[in-house]
PDB file of C-alpha atoms and ligand atoms in Angstrom:
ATOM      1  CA  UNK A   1      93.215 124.347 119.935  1.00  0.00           C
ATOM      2  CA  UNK A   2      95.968 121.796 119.787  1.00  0.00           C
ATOM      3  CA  UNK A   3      97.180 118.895 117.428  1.00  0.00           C
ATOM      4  CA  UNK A   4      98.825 115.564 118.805  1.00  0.00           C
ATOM      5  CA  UNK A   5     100.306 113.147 116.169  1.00  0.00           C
ATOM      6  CA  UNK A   6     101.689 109.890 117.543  1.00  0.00           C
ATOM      7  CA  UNK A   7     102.470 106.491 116.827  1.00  0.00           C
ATOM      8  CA  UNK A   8     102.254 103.218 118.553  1.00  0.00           C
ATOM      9  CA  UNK A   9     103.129  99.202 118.685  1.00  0.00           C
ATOM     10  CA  UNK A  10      99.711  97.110 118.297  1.00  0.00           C
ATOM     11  CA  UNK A  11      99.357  94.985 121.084  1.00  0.00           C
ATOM     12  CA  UNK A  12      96.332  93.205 119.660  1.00  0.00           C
ATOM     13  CA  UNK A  13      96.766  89.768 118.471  1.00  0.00           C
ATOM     14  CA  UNK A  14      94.870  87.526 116.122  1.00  0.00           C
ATOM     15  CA  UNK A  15      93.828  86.986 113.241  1.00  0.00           C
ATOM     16  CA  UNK A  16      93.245  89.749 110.547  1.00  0.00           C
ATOM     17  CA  UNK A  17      89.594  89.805 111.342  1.00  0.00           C
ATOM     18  CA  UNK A  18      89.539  89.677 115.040  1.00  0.00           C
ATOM     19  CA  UNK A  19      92.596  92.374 114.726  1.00  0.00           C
ATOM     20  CA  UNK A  20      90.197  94.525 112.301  1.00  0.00           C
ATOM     21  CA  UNK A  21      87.198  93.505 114.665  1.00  0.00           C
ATOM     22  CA  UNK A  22      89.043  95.272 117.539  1.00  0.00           C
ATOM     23  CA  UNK A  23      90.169  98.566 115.416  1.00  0.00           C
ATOM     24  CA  UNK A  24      86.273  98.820 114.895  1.00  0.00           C
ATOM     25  CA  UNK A  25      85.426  98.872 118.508  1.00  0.00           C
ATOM     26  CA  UNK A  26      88.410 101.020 119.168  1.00  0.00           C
ATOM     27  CA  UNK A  27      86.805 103.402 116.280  1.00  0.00           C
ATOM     28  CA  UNK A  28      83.301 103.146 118.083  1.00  0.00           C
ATOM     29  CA  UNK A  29      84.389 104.407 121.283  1.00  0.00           C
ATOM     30  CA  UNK A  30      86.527 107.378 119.452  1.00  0.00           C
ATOM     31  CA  UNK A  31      83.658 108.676 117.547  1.00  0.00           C
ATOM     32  CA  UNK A  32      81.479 108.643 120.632  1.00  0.00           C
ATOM     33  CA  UNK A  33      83.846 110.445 122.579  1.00  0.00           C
ATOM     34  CA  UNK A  34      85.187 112.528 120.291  1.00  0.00           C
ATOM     35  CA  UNK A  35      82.005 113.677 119.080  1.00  0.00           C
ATOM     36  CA  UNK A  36      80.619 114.697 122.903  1.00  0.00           C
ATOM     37  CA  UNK A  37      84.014 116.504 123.269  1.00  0.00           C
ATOM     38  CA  UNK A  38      84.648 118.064 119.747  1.00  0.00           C
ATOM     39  CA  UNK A  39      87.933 115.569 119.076  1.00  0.00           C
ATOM     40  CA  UNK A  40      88.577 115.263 115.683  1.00  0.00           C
ATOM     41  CA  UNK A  41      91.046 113.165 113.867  1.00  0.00           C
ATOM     42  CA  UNK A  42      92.072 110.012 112.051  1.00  0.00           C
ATOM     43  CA  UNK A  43      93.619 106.738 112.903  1.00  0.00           C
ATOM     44  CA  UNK A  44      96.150 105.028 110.233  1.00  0.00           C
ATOM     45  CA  UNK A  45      95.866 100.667 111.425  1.00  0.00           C
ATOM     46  CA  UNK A  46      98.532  97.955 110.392  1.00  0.00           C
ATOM     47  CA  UNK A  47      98.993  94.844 111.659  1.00  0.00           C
ATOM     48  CA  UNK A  48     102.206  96.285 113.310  1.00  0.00           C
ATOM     49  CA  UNK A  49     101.383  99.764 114.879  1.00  0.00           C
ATOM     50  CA  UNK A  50      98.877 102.429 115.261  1.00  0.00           C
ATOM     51  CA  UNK A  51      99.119 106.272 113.918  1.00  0.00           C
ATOM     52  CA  UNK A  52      96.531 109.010 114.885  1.00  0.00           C
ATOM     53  CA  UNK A  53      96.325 112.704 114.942  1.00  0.00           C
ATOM     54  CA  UNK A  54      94.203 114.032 117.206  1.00  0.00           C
ATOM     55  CA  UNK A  55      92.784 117.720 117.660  1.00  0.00           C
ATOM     56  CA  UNK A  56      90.520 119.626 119.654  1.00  0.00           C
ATOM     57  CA  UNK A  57      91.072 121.917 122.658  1.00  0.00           C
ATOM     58  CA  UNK A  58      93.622 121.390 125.150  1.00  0.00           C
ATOM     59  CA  UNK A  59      91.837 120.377 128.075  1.00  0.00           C
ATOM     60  CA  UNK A  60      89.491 117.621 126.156  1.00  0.00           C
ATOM     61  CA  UNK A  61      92.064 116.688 123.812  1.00  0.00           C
ATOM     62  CA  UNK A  62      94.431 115.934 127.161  1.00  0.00           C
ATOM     63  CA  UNK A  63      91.609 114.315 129.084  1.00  0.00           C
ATOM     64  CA  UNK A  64      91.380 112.002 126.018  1.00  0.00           C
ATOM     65  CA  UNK A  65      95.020 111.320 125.270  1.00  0.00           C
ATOM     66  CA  UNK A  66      95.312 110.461 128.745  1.00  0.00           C
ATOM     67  CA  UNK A  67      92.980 107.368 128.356  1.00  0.00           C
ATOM     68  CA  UNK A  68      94.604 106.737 125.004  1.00  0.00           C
ATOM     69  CA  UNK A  69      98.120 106.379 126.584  1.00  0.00           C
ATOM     70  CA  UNK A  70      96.800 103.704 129.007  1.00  0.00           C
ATOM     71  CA  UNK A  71      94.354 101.611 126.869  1.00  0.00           C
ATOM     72  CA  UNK A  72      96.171  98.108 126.781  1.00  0.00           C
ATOM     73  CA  UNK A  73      95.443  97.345 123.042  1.00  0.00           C
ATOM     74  CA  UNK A  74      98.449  99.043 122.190  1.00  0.00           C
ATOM     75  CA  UNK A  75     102.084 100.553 123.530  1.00  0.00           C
ATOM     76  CA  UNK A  76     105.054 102.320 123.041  1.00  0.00           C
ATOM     77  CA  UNK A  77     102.867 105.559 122.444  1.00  0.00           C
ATOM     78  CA  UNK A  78     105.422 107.917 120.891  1.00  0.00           C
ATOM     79  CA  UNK A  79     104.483 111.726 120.582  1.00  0.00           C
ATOM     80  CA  UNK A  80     105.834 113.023 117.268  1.00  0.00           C
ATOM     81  CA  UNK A  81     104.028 116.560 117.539  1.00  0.00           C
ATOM     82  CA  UNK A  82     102.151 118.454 119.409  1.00  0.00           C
ATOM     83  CA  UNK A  83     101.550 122.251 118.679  1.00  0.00           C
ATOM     84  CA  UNK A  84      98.385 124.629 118.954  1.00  0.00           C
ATOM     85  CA  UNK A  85      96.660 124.723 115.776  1.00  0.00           C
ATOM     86  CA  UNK A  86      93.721 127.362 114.549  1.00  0.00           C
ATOM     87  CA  UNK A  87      92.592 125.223 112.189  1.00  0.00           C
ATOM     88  CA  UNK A  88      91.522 121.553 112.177  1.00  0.00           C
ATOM     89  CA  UNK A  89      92.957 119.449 109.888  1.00  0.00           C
ATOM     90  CA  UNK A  90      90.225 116.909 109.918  1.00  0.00           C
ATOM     91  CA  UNK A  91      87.239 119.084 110.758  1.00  0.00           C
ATOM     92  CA  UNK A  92      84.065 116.919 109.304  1.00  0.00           C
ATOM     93  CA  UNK A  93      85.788 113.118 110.694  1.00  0.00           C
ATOM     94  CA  UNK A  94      85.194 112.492 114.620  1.00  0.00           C
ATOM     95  CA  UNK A  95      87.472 109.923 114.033  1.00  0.00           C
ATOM     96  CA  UNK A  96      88.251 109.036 110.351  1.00  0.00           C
ATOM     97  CA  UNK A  97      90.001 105.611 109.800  1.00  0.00           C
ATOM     98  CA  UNK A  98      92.129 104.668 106.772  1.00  0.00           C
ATOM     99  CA  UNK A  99      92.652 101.499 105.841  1.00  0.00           C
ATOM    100  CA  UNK A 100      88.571  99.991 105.611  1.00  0.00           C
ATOM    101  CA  UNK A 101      89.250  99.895 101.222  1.00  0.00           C
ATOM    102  CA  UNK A 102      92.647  98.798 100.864  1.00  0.00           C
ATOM    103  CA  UNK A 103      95.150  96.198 102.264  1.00  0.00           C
ATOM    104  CA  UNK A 104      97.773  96.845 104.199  1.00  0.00           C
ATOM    105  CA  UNK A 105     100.631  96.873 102.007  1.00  0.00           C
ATOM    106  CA  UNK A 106      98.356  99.401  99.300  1.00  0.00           C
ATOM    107  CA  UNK A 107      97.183 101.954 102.257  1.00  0.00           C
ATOM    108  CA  UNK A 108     100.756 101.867 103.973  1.00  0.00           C
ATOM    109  CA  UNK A 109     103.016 101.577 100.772  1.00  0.00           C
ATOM    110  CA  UNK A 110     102.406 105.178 100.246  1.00  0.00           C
ATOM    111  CA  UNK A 111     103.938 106.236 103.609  1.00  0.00           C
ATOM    112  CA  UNK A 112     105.913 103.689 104.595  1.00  0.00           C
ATOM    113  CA  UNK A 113     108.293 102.727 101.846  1.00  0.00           C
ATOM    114  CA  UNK A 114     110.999 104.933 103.521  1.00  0.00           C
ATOM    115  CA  UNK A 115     110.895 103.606 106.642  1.00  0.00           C
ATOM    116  CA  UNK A 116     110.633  99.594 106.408  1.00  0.00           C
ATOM    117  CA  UNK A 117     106.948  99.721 107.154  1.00  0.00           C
ATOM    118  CA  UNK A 118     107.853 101.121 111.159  1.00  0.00           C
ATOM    119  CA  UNK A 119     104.959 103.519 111.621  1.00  0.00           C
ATOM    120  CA  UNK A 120     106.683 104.996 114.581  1.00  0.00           C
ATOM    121  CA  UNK A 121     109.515 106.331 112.492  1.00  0.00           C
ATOM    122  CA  UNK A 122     108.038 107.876 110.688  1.00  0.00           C
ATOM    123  CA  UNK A 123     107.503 112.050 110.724  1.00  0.00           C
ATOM    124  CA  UNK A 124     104.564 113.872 112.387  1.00  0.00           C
ATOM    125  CA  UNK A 125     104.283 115.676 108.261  1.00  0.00           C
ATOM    126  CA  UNK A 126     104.656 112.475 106.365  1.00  0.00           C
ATOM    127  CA  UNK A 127     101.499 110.984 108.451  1.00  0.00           C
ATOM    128  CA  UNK A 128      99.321 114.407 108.582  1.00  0.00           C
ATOM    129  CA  UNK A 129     100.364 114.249 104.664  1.00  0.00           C
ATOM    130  CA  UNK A 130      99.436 110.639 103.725  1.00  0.00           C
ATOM    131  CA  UNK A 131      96.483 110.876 106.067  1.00  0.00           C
ATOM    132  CA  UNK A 132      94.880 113.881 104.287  1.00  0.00           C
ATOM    133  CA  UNK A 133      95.480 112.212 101.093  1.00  0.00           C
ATOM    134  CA  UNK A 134      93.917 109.013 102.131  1.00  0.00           C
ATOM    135  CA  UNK A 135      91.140 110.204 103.588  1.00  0.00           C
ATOM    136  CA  UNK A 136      90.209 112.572 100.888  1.00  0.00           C
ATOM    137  CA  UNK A 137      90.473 109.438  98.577  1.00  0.00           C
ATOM    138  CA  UNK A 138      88.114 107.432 100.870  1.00  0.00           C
ATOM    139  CA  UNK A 139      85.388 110.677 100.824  1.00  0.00           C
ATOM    140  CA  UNK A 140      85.439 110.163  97.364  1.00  0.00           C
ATOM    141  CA  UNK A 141      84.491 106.609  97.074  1.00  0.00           C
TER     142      UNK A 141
HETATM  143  C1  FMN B 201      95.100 103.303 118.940  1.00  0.00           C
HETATM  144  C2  FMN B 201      93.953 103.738 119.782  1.00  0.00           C
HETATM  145  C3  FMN B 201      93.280 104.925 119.478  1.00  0.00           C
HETATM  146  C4  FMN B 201      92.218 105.354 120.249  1.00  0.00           C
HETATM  147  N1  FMN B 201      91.596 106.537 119.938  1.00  0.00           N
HETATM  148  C5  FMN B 201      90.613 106.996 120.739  1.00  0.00           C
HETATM  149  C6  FMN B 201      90.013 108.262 120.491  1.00  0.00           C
HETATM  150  O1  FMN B 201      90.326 108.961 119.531  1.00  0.00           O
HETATM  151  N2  FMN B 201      89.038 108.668 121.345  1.00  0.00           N
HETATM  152  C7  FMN B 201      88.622 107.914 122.417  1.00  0.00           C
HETATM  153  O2  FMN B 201      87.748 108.353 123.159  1.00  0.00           O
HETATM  154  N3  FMN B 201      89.171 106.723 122.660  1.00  0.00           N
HETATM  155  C8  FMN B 201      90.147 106.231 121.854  1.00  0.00           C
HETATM  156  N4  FMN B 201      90.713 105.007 122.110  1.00  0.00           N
HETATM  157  C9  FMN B 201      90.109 104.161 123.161  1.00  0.00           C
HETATM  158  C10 FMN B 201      90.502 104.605 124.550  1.00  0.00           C
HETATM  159  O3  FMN B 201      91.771 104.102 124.848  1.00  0.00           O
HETATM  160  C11 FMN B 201      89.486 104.070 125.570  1.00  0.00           C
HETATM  161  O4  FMN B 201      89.350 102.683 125.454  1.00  0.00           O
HETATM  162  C12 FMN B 201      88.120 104.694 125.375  1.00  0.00           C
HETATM  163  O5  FMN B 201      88.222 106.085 125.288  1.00  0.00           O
HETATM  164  C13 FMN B 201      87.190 104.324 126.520  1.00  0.00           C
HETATM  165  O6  FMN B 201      85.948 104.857 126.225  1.00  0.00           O
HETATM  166  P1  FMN B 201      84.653 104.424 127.011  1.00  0.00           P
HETATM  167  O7  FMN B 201      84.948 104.659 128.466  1.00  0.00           O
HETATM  168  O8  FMN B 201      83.586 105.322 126.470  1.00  0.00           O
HETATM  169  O9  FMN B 201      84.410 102.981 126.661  1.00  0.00           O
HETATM  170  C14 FMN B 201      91.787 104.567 121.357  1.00  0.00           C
HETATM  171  C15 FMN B 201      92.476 103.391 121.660  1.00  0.00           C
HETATM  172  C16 FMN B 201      93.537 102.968 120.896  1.00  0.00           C
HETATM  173  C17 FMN B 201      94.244 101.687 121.234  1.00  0.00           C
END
């Protein structure tokens, strides 16, 4: 199995609810897809950029990251790590998304205070980190 963690610049434009609107059918296709090909993972949204880790095995999780890479909604797809894994991370979420609870400043302050709110500089461990966190948090609610 393999892990890919990247970031990337939101192309979508709007207003906060059509931008949300198109993370949900973003999120729809994902946990479709993801399901049929045993891709799990979790998405991190702000107005400005994307972050997602994705893992499953290498041939699915490529065939998936492939389509990911040239979906239009979004660019600038930066890989900050990809390794083989034996474990999953996010083993129960298809696609878990952060961000449905809290505002943007409250589920990115966490993460982003070092790095002026730029998803994409941020590190592969600071994301894997602040997603587990978050998403344990949202399991709880
Ligand atoms: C930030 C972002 C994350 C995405 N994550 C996934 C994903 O995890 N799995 C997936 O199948 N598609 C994902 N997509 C959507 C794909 O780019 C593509 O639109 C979708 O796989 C097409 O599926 P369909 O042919 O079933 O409609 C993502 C798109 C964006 C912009």
């Amino acid at each position: 199995m393999q892990r890919i963690v990247y970031a990337s610049r939101n192309l979508m434009e709007g207003s906060e609810e059509e931008k949300l609107q198109g993370v949900q059918q973003i999120l729809a296709a994902a946990r479709r897809n993801n399901t049929a090909a045993g891709v799990t993972g979790a998405l991190i949204f702000n107005s400005g950029g994307f972050a997602q880790v994705l893992e499953g095995s290498s041939h699915e999780l490529a065939e998936i990251f492939e389509r990911i890479q040239c979906d239009s909604r979004h660019t600038d797809v930066l890989v900050l790590d990809h390794c083989s894994i034996s474990e999953r991370i996010f083993p129960d979420w298809s696609m878990g998304f952060i961000g449905t609870n809290t505002g943007d400043e409250l589920m990115f302050g966490a993460i982003t205070q070092d790095s002026g709110f730029d998803v994409s500089r941020l590190a592969a461990d600071e994301i894997l980190a602040a997603m587990q966190r978050l998403v344990l948090e949202e399991e709880n609610l």
